[in-house]
Amino acid sequence: MTSPTPTGELVPTTHHGRPPARPLPTFESLFSALPAAEQAQVEQAVRTLNRTTLHAGLRTAVEVHRYVLDEFCDGRWDLYTNPRHSKRPAFEALCLHPDLAMSADALRVLVRVGEQLLHMDAQTAWSLSVDHHRVLLPLADPARRQQMAEVAIAEELTARQLSEAIAKTFPADKPRRGRKRTSTTVRHLAAAHKAFQGLDAERIAAEAAGWGERQRQVNRERARAWKALAERVLAALGE
């Protein structure tokens, strides 16, 4: 379906007469198109702006960590990490509370970052942002964590750059025997998550453009995707 512009040119439109919604630009598409000098400018701006919120974010992590442990874990980290702790259901309810001003993932990250701050060199730890600390969380070895934190400070790495540096310095070990079931399931979940992200983007675009039929089609595709995911995960668990 087309509609004429003021100049008489015909352009594609939806059945509502609106131009089709353009896909939103991604960071990668915008950043990769910039000249090298402007890429460097953007990276420097990220570092500068992140420093302005650095301590505020870490203070929040400290306060959230202390509050959650005191209220739900008798002040003990080992109880926080124990899924059978008697107050665990109450904490999970907190995470899922609809009026909580942060996501469940954000709350859990802040608690873990607050704990991490207690076990790192203070000068190093407080020179990084919450996002840097989030990237360091998977490093269980304190020596490796300290090493990469110092690299991030010395080279003024953003959290994204630190993540890339960790992946290069400590590449993931090959899966050990007996872990096939978990790794297969994770791969299925990752593939499904990527598919759902694409469907969600289409749904948002459909709603913005008023595409009622396209919305219904996307919803049907989501239902089929969920069914396929359930079948794949069940098959993986049965291996």
mmCIF file of C-alpha atoms in Angstrom:
data_model
loop_
_atom_site.group_PDB
_atom_site.id
_atom_site.type_symbol
_atom_site.label_atom_id
_atom_site.label_comp_id
_atom_site.label_asym_id
_atom_site.label_seq_id
_atom_site.Cartn_x
_atom_site.Cartn_y
_atom_site.Cartn_z
ATOM 1 C CA MET A 1 0.000 0.000 0.000
ATOM 2 C CA THR A 2 1.386 3.428 -0.926
ATOM 3 C CA SER A 3 0.491 7.074 -0.286
ATOM 4 C CA PRO A 4 1.603 10.197 -2.163
ATOM 5 C CA THR A 5 3.912 12.721 -0.497
ATOM 6 C CA PRO A 6 3.501 16.496 -1.018
ATOM 7 C CA THR A 7 5.894 16.169 -3.965
ATOM 8 C CA GLY A 8 3.772 13.434 -5.549
ATOM 9 C CA GLU A 9 6.204 10.636 -4.667
ATOM 10 C CA LEU A 10 4.603 7.342 -3.620
ATOM 11 C CA VAL A 11 5.916 5.870 -0.381
ATOM 12 C CA PRO A 12 4.984 2.575 1.351
ATOM 13 C CA THR A 13 2.461 2.860 4.173
ATOM 14 C CA THR A 14 0.566 0.528 6.482
ATOM 15 C CA HIS A 15 -3.130 -0.153 6.028
ATOM 16 C CA HIS A 16 -3.718 2.701 8.517
ATOM 17 C CA GLY A 17 -1.997 5.117 6.163
ATOM 18 C CA ARG A 18 1.097 5.548 8.346
ATOM 19 C CA PRO A 19 4.651 4.931 7.109
ATOM 20 C CA PRO A 20 6.066 1.620 8.416
ATOM 21 C CA ALA A 21 7.895 1.975 11.714
ATOM 22 C CA ARG A 22 11.657 2.164 11.239
ATOM 23 C CA PRO A 23 13.777 -0.198 13.327
ATOM 24 C CA LEU A 24 15.426 1.525 16.269
ATOM 25 C CA PRO A 25 19.185 2.036 15.882
ATOM 26 C CA THR A 26 21.462 -0.080 18.042
ATOM 27 C CA PHE A 27 24.624 0.995 19.819
ATOM 28 C CA GLU A 28 26.710 -1.221 17.541
ATOM 29 C CA SER A 29 25.258 0.242 14.341
ATOM 30 C CA LEU A 30 25.685 3.836 15.516
ATOM 31 C CA PHE A 31 29.126 3.392 17.091
ATOM 32 C CA SER A 32 30.661 1.423 14.230
ATOM 33 C CA ALA A 33 29.629 4.136 11.758
ATOM 34 C CA LEU A 34 31.477 6.871 13.673
ATOM 35 C CA PRO A 35 34.983 8.046 12.714
ATOM 36 C CA ALA A 36 37.725 6.813 15.036
ATOM 37 C CA ALA A 37 38.078 10.244 16.657
ATOM 38 C CA GLU A 38 34.377 10.369 17.534
ATOM 39 C CA GLN A 39 34.451 6.783 18.824
ATOM 40 C CA ALA A 40 37.250 7.840 21.182
ATOM 41 C CA GLN A 41 35.234 10.907 22.172
ATOM 42 C CA VAL A 42 32.206 8.773 23.035
ATOM 43 C CA GLU A 43 34.301 6.333 25.081
ATOM 44 C CA GLN A 44 35.905 9.209 27.006
ATOM 45 C CA ALA A 45 32.476 10.743 27.631
ATOM 46 C CA VAL A 46 31.285 7.426 29.069
ATOM 47 C CA ARG A 47 34.247 7.334 31.463
ATOM 48 C CA THR A 48 33.733 10.957 32.512
ATOM 49 C CA LEU A 49 30.000 10.631 33.118
ATOM 50 C CA ASN A 50 30.405 7.310 34.895
ATOM 51 C CA ARG A 51 32.844 8.901 37.345
ATOM 52 C CA THR A 52 30.210 11.466 38.335
ATOM 53 C CA THR A 53 27.912 8.679 39.583
ATOM 54 C CA LEU A 54 30.654 6.342 40.785
ATOM 55 C CA HIS A 55 30.431 6.652 44.558
ATOM 56 C CA ALA A 56 26.677 7.145 44.595
ATOM 57 C CA GLY A 57 26.200 3.723 43.014
ATOM 58 C CA LEU A 58 28.662 2.033 45.375
ATOM 59 C CA ARG A 59 27.076 3.655 48.430
ATOM 60 C CA THR A 60 23.732 2.318 47.251
ATOM 61 C CA ALA A 61 25.251 -1.175 46.941
ATOM 62 C CA VAL A 62 26.643 -0.945 50.483
ATOM 63 C CA GLU A 63 23.300 0.193 51.920
ATOM 64 C CA VAL A 64 21.264 -2.406 50.006
ATOM 65 C CA HIS A 65 23.695 -5.174 50.978
ATOM 66 C CA ARG A 66 23.597 -4.234 54.669
ATOM 67 C CA TYR A 67 19.824 -3.838 54.731
ATOM 68 C CA VAL A 68 19.020 -7.111 52.957
ATOM 69 C CA LEU A 69 21.430 -9.134 55.093
ATOM 70 C CA ASP A 70 20.187 -7.557 58.334
ATOM 71 C CA GLU A 71 16.499 -7.920 57.476
ATOM 72 C CA PHE A 72 16.442 -11.298 55.776
ATOM 73 C CA CYS A 73 19.653 -13.127 56.692
ATOM 74 C CA ASP A 74 20.484 -12.218 60.316
ATOM 75 C CA GLY A 75 23.456 -10.249 58.962
ATOM 76 C CA ARG A 76 25.091 -13.390 57.532
ATOM 77 C CA TRP A 77 26.239 -13.840 53.939
ATOM 78 C CA ASP A 78 26.180 -17.640 54.211
ATOM 79 C CA LEU A 79 22.444 -17.462 54.905
ATOM 80 C CA TYR A 80 21.907 -15.205 51.905
ATOM 81 C CA THR A 81 23.512 -17.806 49.643
ATOM 82 C CA ASN A 82 21.548 -20.663 51.257
ATOM 83 C CA PRO A 83 18.398 -21.325 49.162
ATOM 84 C CA ARG A 84 16.858 -23.240 52.093
ATOM 85 C CA HIS A 85 17.156 -20.394 54.592
ATOM 86 C CA SER A 86 13.813 -19.854 56.344
ATOM 87 C CA LYS A 87 13.530 -16.227 55.204
ATOM 88 C CA ARG A 88 14.404 -16.978 51.582
ATOM 89 C CA PRO A 89 10.746 -16.951 50.436
ATOM 90 C CA ALA A 90 10.285 -13.499 52.005
ATOM 91 C CA PHE A 91 13.333 -12.190 50.150
ATOM 92 C CA GLU A 92 12.105 -13.680 46.870
ATOM 93 C CA ALA A 93 8.744 -11.991 47.454
ATOM 94 C CA LEU A 94 10.609 -8.705 47.931
ATOM 95 C CA CYS A 95 12.421 -9.227 44.622
ATOM 96 C CA LEU A 96 9.131 -9.756 42.800
ATOM 97 C CA HIS A 97 7.154 -7.022 44.552
ATOM 98 C CA PRO A 98 5.427 -4.876 41.877
ATOM 99 C CA ASP A 99 6.112 -1.633 43.777
ATOM 100 C CA LEU A 100 9.847 -2.189 44.248
ATOM 101 C CA ALA A 101 11.707 0.623 42.491
ATOM 102 C CA MET A 102 14.325 -1.726 41.016
ATOM 103 C CA SER A 103 14.265 -5.020 39.166
ATOM 104 C CA ALA A 104 14.919 -8.306 40.923
ATOM 105 C CA ASP A 105 18.189 -8.654 38.999
ATOM 106 C CA ALA A 106 19.305 -5.152 40.034
ATOM 107 C CA LEU A 107 18.573 -5.902 43.681
ATOM 108 C CA ARG A 108 20.532 -9.156 43.615
ATOM 109 C CA VAL A 109 23.471 -7.501 41.831
ATOM 110 C CA LEU A 110 23.616 -4.688 44.400
ATOM 111 C CA VAL A 111 23.659 -7.219 47.245
ATOM 112 C CA ARG A 112 26.477 -9.189 45.603
ATOM 113 C CA VAL A 113 28.450 -6.043 44.772
ATOM 114 C CA GLY A 114 28.108 -4.885 48.383
ATOM 115 C CA GLU A 115 29.573 -8.194 49.539
ATOM 116 C CA GLN A 116 32.346 -7.997 46.943
ATOM 117 C CA LEU A 117 33.372 -4.553 48.196
ATOM 118 C CA LEU A 118 34.160 -6.096 51.594
ATOM 119 C CA HIS A 119 36.694 -8.501 50.105
ATOM 120 C CA MET A 120 38.674 -6.211 47.788
ATOM 121 C CA ASP A 121 41.348 -3.616 48.375
ATOM 122 C CA ALA A 122 39.304 -0.558 49.348
ATOM 123 C CA GLN A 123 41.168 1.930 47.171
ATOM 124 C CA THR A 124 40.796 -0.305 44.139
ATOM 125 C CA ALA A 125 37.197 -1.281 44.838
ATOM 126 C CA TRP A 126 36.000 2.298 45.299
ATOM 127 C CA SER A 127 37.684 3.408 42.076
ATOM 128 C CA LEU A 128 35.290 1.282 40.022
ATOM 129 C CA SER A 129 31.611 1.634 39.211
ATOM 130 C CA VAL A 130 28.807 -0.761 40.088
ATOM 131 C CA ASP A 131 28.812 -1.888 36.443
ATOM 132 C CA HIS A 132 32.531 -2.725 36.692
ATOM 133 C CA HIS A 133 31.875 -4.704 39.860
ATOM 134 C CA ARG A 134 28.992 -6.517 38.186
ATOM 135 C CA VAL A 135 31.379 -7.635 35.424
ATOM 136 C CA LEU A 136 33.877 -8.839 38.062
ATOM 137 C CA LEU A 137 31.314 -10.912 39.974
ATOM 138 C CA PRO A 138 31.812 -14.147 37.957
ATOM 139 C CA LEU A 139 35.519 -14.200 38.909
ATOM 140 C CA ALA A 140 35.504 -16.398 41.999
ATOM 141 C CA ASP A 141 39.272 -16.147 42.506
ATOM 142 C CA PRO A 142 39.991 -12.958 44.548
ATOM 143 C CA ALA A 143 43.443 -12.648 42.973
ATOM 144 C CA ARG A 144 41.992 -12.661 39.448
ATOM 145 C CA ARG A 145 39.295 -10.196 40.487
ATOM 146 C CA GLN A 146 41.886 -7.830 41.950
ATOM 147 C CA GLN A 147 44.082 -8.211 38.874
ATOM 148 C CA MET A 148 41.327 -7.284 36.442
ATOM 149 C CA ALA A 149 40.116 -4.441 38.660
ATOM 150 C CA GLU A 150 43.605 -2.930 38.566
ATOM 151 C CA VAL A 151 43.727 -3.357 34.786
ATOM 152 C CA ALA A 152 40.404 -1.559 34.453
ATOM 153 C CA ILE A 153 41.691 1.364 36.523
ATOM 154 C CA ALA A 154 45.096 1.593 34.848
ATOM 155 C CA GLU A 155 43.673 1.441 31.324
ATOM 156 C CA GLU A 156 40.485 3.406 32.122
ATOM 157 C CA LEU A 157 38.305 0.633 30.747
ATOM 158 C CA THR A 158 34.549 0.908 30.572
ATOM 159 C CA ALA A 159 32.543 -1.995 32.001
ATOM 160 C CA ARG A 160 32.019 -3.346 28.478
ATOM 161 C CA GLN A 161 35.750 -3.153 27.737
ATOM 162 C CA LEU A 162 36.527 -4.816 31.068
ATOM 163 C CA SER A 163 34.175 -7.661 30.200
ATOM 164 C CA GLU A 164 36.002 -8.143 26.908
ATOM 165 C CA ALA A 165 39.389 -8.029 28.660
ATOM 166 C CA ILE A 166 38.287 -10.682 31.166
ATOM 167 C CA ALA A 167 37.065 -12.923 28.351
ATOM 168 C CA LYS A 168 40.464 -12.642 26.646
ATOM 169 C CA THR A 169 42.557 -13.029 29.814
ATOM 170 C CA PHE A 170 40.537 -15.868 31.327
ATOM 171 C CA PRO A 171 38.746 -17.635 28.476
ATOM 172 C CA ALA A 172 36.009 -19.984 29.576
ATOM 173 C CA ASP A 173 37.232 -23.496 30.268
ATOM 174 C CA LYS A 174 36.005 -26.273 28.044
ATOM 175 C CA PRO A 175 32.919 -28.005 29.475
ATOM 176 C CA ARG A 176 33.854 -30.900 31.712
ATOM 177 C CA ARG A 177 32.439 -34.384 31.279
ATOM 178 C CA GLY A 178 29.062 -34.734 32.892
ATOM 179 C CA ARG A 179 28.039 -31.110 32.190
ATOM 180 C CA LYS A 180 26.410 -31.741 28.800
ATOM 181 C CA ARG A 181 22.881 -31.604 30.141
ATOM 182 C CA THR A 182 23.308 -28.126 31.644
ATOM 183 C CA SER A 183 25.207 -26.654 28.710
ATOM 184 C CA THR A 184 22.624 -27.939 26.212
ATOM 185 C CA THR A 185 19.777 -26.470 28.226
ATOM 186 C CA VAL A 186 21.557 -23.149 28.521
ATOM 187 C CA ARG A 187 22.099 -23.046 24.764
ATOM 188 C CA HIS A 188 18.398 -23.677 24.173
ATOM 189 C CA LEU A 189 17.455 -20.964 26.649
ATOM 190 C CA ALA A 190 19.879 -18.478 25.101
ATOM 191 C CA ALA A 191 18.513 -19.147 21.622
ATOM 192 C CA ALA A 192 14.946 -18.767 22.875
ATOM 193 C CA HIS A 193 15.801 -15.529 24.702
ATOM 194 C CA LYS A 194 17.254 -14.081 21.508
ATOM 195 C CA ALA A 195 14.146 -15.090 19.568
ATOM 196 C CA PHE A 196 11.833 -13.573 22.183
ATOM 197 C CA GLN A 197 13.823 -10.323 22.092
ATOM 198 C CA GLY A 198 13.220 -10.092 18.355
ATOM 199 C CA LEU A 199 9.521 -10.860 18.786
ATOM 200 C CA ASP A 200 9.227 -8.262 21.542
ATOM 201 C CA ALA A 201 10.808 -5.653 19.287
ATOM 202 C CA GLU A 202 8.319 -6.525 16.555
ATOM 203 C CA ARG A 203 5.432 -6.375 19.020
ATOM 204 C CA ILE A 204 6.481 -2.905 20.237
ATOM 205 C CA ALA A 205 6.804 -1.690 16.654
ATOM 206 C CA ALA A 206 3.417 -3.209 15.813
ATOM 207 C CA GLU A 207 1.746 -1.488 18.754
ATOM 208 C CA ALA A 208 3.341 1.842 17.866
ATOM 209 C CA ALA A 209 2.140 1.561 14.276
ATOM 210 C CA GLY A 210 -1.304 0.278 15.215
ATOM 211 C CA TRP A 211 -0.865 -3.005 13.337
ATOM 212 C CA GLY A 212 -3.613 -5.059 14.959
ATOM 213 C CA GLU A 213 -3.179 -8.089 12.719
ATOM 214 C CA ARG A 214 0.616 -7.999 13.033
ATOM 215 C CA GLN A 215 0.240 -7.874 16.820
ATOM 216 C CA ARG A 216 -1.909 -10.995 16.748
ATOM 217 C CA GLN A 217 0.577 -12.717 14.471
ATOM 218 C CA VAL A 218 3.483 -11.867 16.799
ATOM 219 C CA ASN A 219 1.503 -13.186 19.769
ATOM 220 C CA ARG A 220 0.890 -16.444 17.909
ATOM 221 C CA GLU A 221 4.588 -16.686 17.094
ATOM 222 C CA ARG A 222 5.450 -16.132 20.766
ATOM 223 C CA ALA A 223 3.076 -18.917 21.809
ATOM 224 C CA ARG A 224 4.659 -21.306 19.306
ATOM 225 C CA ALA A 225 8.137 -20.270 20.469
ATOM 226 C CA TRP A 226 7.275 -20.982 24.116
ATOM 227 C CA LYS A 227 5.932 -24.429 23.177
ATOM 228 C CA ALA A 228 9.070 -25.191 21.161
ATOM 229 C CA LEU A 229 11.283 -24.001 24.030
ATOM 230 C CA ALA A 230 9.505 -26.256 26.522
ATOM 231 C CA GLU A 231 9.934 -29.248 24.219
ATOM 232 C CA ARG A 232 13.644 -28.522 23.634
ATOM 233 C CA VAL A 233 14.412 -28.040 27.334
ATOM 234 C CA LEU A 234 12.549 -31.219 28.290
ATOM 235 C CA ALA A 235 14.450 -33.117 25.605
ATOM 236 C CA ALA A 236 17.769 -31.699 26.878
ATOM 237 C CA LEU A 237 16.976 -32.647 30.463
ATOM 238 C CA GLY A 238 16.196 -36.159 29.318
ATOM 239 C CA GLU A 239 19.614 -36.648 27.703
#
